[in-house]
Amino acid sequence: MASSIVVTGSYVQDLTFMLPEFPTAGQTLIGEFKTGPGGKGSNQAVAAARTGVRTAFIGATGNDAFAQVAKDFHKGEGIDSRLAPQADQATGTAAILVNDRGENEIVVALGANNFLSPEDVPESLVAEAQILVSQLECNLEAAEHALKLARKHEVRTLLNPAPMRDDFPPSMLNSVDILVPNETEFAHLIRARFPEKHGSFEEASIQSLTSEQLHHLCRDFGVPTFIITLGGNGCFVSTEDRYFEIPSITGIEVVDTTGAGDAFVGGLSSGLVQFDGDIEKAVRYASVVAGLSVTKFGTAPAMPSQAEIEKEIQTQGLSFK
Ligand code: RIB
């Protein structure tokens, strides 16, 4: 059976340390440790699959114990997992610090993800999808190739430009229908695209703009739909004919915000499939998925189930009719 959502990108084994506050340079702190499946691409695929929409994942792992964790985890999640083995590489790993407020700091070693190749992207899988999702946590040539293949087959494309990199090729945006940056990534995109006019644009600069000004900045990129995620402040949506804001869900207890952006992207992809491309409904749905993901510890394991999402939709008094 074809997968409606195809995610191409990273699998990373998360090595997470929990501690009251982040250490300062030169400081050693005692914390607690947990490990689990992560990686932005894989997390997004898990978030989408748990909503009940058939999902495939294209990525790369090394020849080590973490590769087996990835295979077993994807199998358990019912994901059509296409992991290209990279014999001489280590599976990607991330060192994650989470403090008592649920904030995080992350360092990723891409390992095998760097060696995902355009040939590892099966064209027939992409051609049969409704939406192709990618991020920047893997080989960028492979990511761009997947986006181009999707375009060729008139499959909707979604790019989450995370983590933002200095070698991000601007040409990639030519194949993107929906761009989902967070505030930091958006500021980077603005500086890179308009160095003379907005060379000192920072994350905080977004707050000083009116919604209309922000919309015009988004329009200058030529990407049909922009969704800027604003953490606990919800998100800003700019389409070719309108702009609007969607708040985060309220009344939740934040345990760990790591992977919330991935939950949003996975939920958004699922929402686009479930609501026949209705962007407003899809964004509202994504906000519920992201909101629930921060109430549990971890990244992929914290993605909510279909039943949890439906319950929260009722609690929040939302309707998707
Ligand atoms: O977005 C969160 C993810 O980023 C983590 O799972 C970690 O693997 C890093 O890639």
PDB file of N, CA, C and O in Angstrom, residues 62 75 95 126 142 152 163 168 195 204 255 279 295 300 305:
ATOM      1  N   GLY A  62      24.252   3.671  10.277  1.00  0.00           N
ATOM      2  CA  GLY A  62      25.566   3.037  10.178  1.00  0.00           C
ATOM      3  C   GLY A  62      25.451   1.537  10.392  1.00  0.00           C
ATOM      4  O   GLY A  62      24.360   0.952  10.305  1.00  0.00           O
ATOM      5  N   LYS A  75       9.730  -0.421  12.825  1.00  0.00           N
ATOM      6  CA  LYS A  75       8.844  -1.576  12.605  1.00  0.00           C
ATOM      7  C   LYS A  75       7.674  -1.523  13.604  1.00  0.00           C
ATOM      8  O   LYS A  75       6.515  -1.665  13.226  1.00  0.00           O
ATOM      9  N   ALA A  95      23.786  14.723  21.427  1.00  0.00           N
ATOM     10  CA  ALA A  95      23.922  14.971  22.862  1.00  0.00           C
ATOM     11  C   ALA A  95      22.898  16.056  23.196  1.00  0.00           C
ATOM     12  O   ALA A  95      22.938  17.154  22.629  1.00  0.00           O
ATOM     13  N   VAL A 126       8.047   8.201  -3.695  1.00  0.00           N
ATOM     14  CA  VAL A 126       7.744   9.640  -3.674  1.00  0.00           C
ATOM     15  C   VAL A 126       6.559   9.932  -4.593  1.00  0.00           C
ATOM     16  O   VAL A 126       5.640  10.680  -4.230  1.00  0.00           O
ATOM     17  N   ALA A 142      20.764  14.892  -1.275  1.00  0.00           N
ATOM     18  CA  ALA A 142      19.683  13.889  -1.227  1.00  0.00           C
ATOM     19  C   ALA A 142      18.360  14.571  -0.879  1.00  0.00           C
ATOM     20  O   ALA A 142      17.317  14.266  -1.468  1.00  0.00           O
ATOM     21  N   LYS A 152       8.377  16.893  -9.525  1.00  0.00           N
ATOM     22  CA  LYS A 152       8.215  16.249 -10.830  1.00  0.00           C
ATOM     23  C   LYS A 152       6.892  15.472 -10.884  1.00  0.00           C
ATOM     24  O   LYS A 152       6.223  15.432 -11.904  1.00  0.00           O
ATOM     25  N   PRO A 163      18.387  21.470  11.142  1.00  0.00           N
ATOM     26  CA  PRO A 163      18.946  22.701  11.687  1.00  0.00           C
ATOM     27  C   PRO A 163      19.445  23.583  10.541  1.00  0.00           C
ATOM     28  O   PRO A 163      19.944  23.057   9.546  1.00  0.00           O
ATOM     29  N   PHE A 168      23.317  25.832   3.380  1.00  0.00           N
ATOM     30  CA  PHE A 168      21.961  25.658   2.854  1.00  0.00           C
ATOM     31  C   PHE A 168      21.878  26.262   1.457  1.00  0.00           C
ATOM     32  O   PHE A 168      22.116  27.454   1.282  1.00  0.00           O
ATOM     33  N   PRO A 195      20.774  40.368   2.407  1.00  0.00           N
ATOM     34  CA  PRO A 195      21.892  40.794   3.256  1.00  0.00           C
ATOM     35  C   PRO A 195      22.026  42.312   3.365  1.00  0.00           C
ATOM     36  O   PRO A 195      22.395  42.819   4.433  1.00  0.00           O
ATOM     37  N   ALA A 204      14.686  38.256  17.550  1.00  0.00           N
ATOM     38  CA  ALA A 204      13.864  39.228  18.270  1.00  0.00           C
ATOM     39  C   ALA A 204      13.255  40.268  17.336  1.00  0.00           C
ATOM     40  O   ALA A 204      12.243  40.904  17.686  1.00  0.00           O
ATOM     41  N   VAL A 255       7.077  19.331  30.042  1.00  0.00           N
ATOM     42  CA  VAL A 255       8.100  18.460  30.633  1.00  0.00           C
ATOM     43  C   VAL A 255       9.396  18.551  29.840  1.00  0.00           C
ATOM     44  O   VAL A 255      10.487  18.670  30.394  1.00  0.00           O
ATOM     45  N   ILE A 279      -5.103  24.274   4.866  1.00  0.00           N
ATOM     46  CA  ILE A 279      -3.924  24.675   5.637  1.00  0.00           C
ATOM     47  C   ILE A 279      -4.286  25.118   7.058  1.00  0.00           C
ATOM     48  O   ILE A 279      -3.580  24.805   8.019  1.00  0.00           O
ATOM     49  N   THR A 295       4.460  17.383  26.713  1.00  0.00           N
ATOM     50  CA  THR A 295       4.006  16.933  28.039  1.00  0.00           C
ATOM     51  C   THR A 295       4.701  15.638  28.468  1.00  0.00           C
ATOM     52  O   THR A 295       4.495  15.155  29.573  1.00  0.00           O
ATOM     53  N   ALA A 300      10.937  11.162  19.716  1.00  0.00           N
ATOM     54  CA  ALA A 300       9.993  10.259  19.043  1.00  0.00           C
ATOM     55  C   ALA A 300       9.052   9.553  20.035  1.00  0.00           C
ATOM     56  O   ALA A 300       7.843   9.496  19.802  1.00  0.00           O
ATOM     57  N   SER A 305      -0.467   9.653  20.477  1.00  0.00           N
ATOM     58  CA  SER A 305      -1.233   8.681  19.678  1.00  0.00           C
ATOM     59  C   SER A 305      -2.481   9.381  19.134  1.00  0.00           C
ATOM     60  O   SER A 305      -2.883  10.445  19.603  1.00  0.00           O
TER      61      SER A 305
END
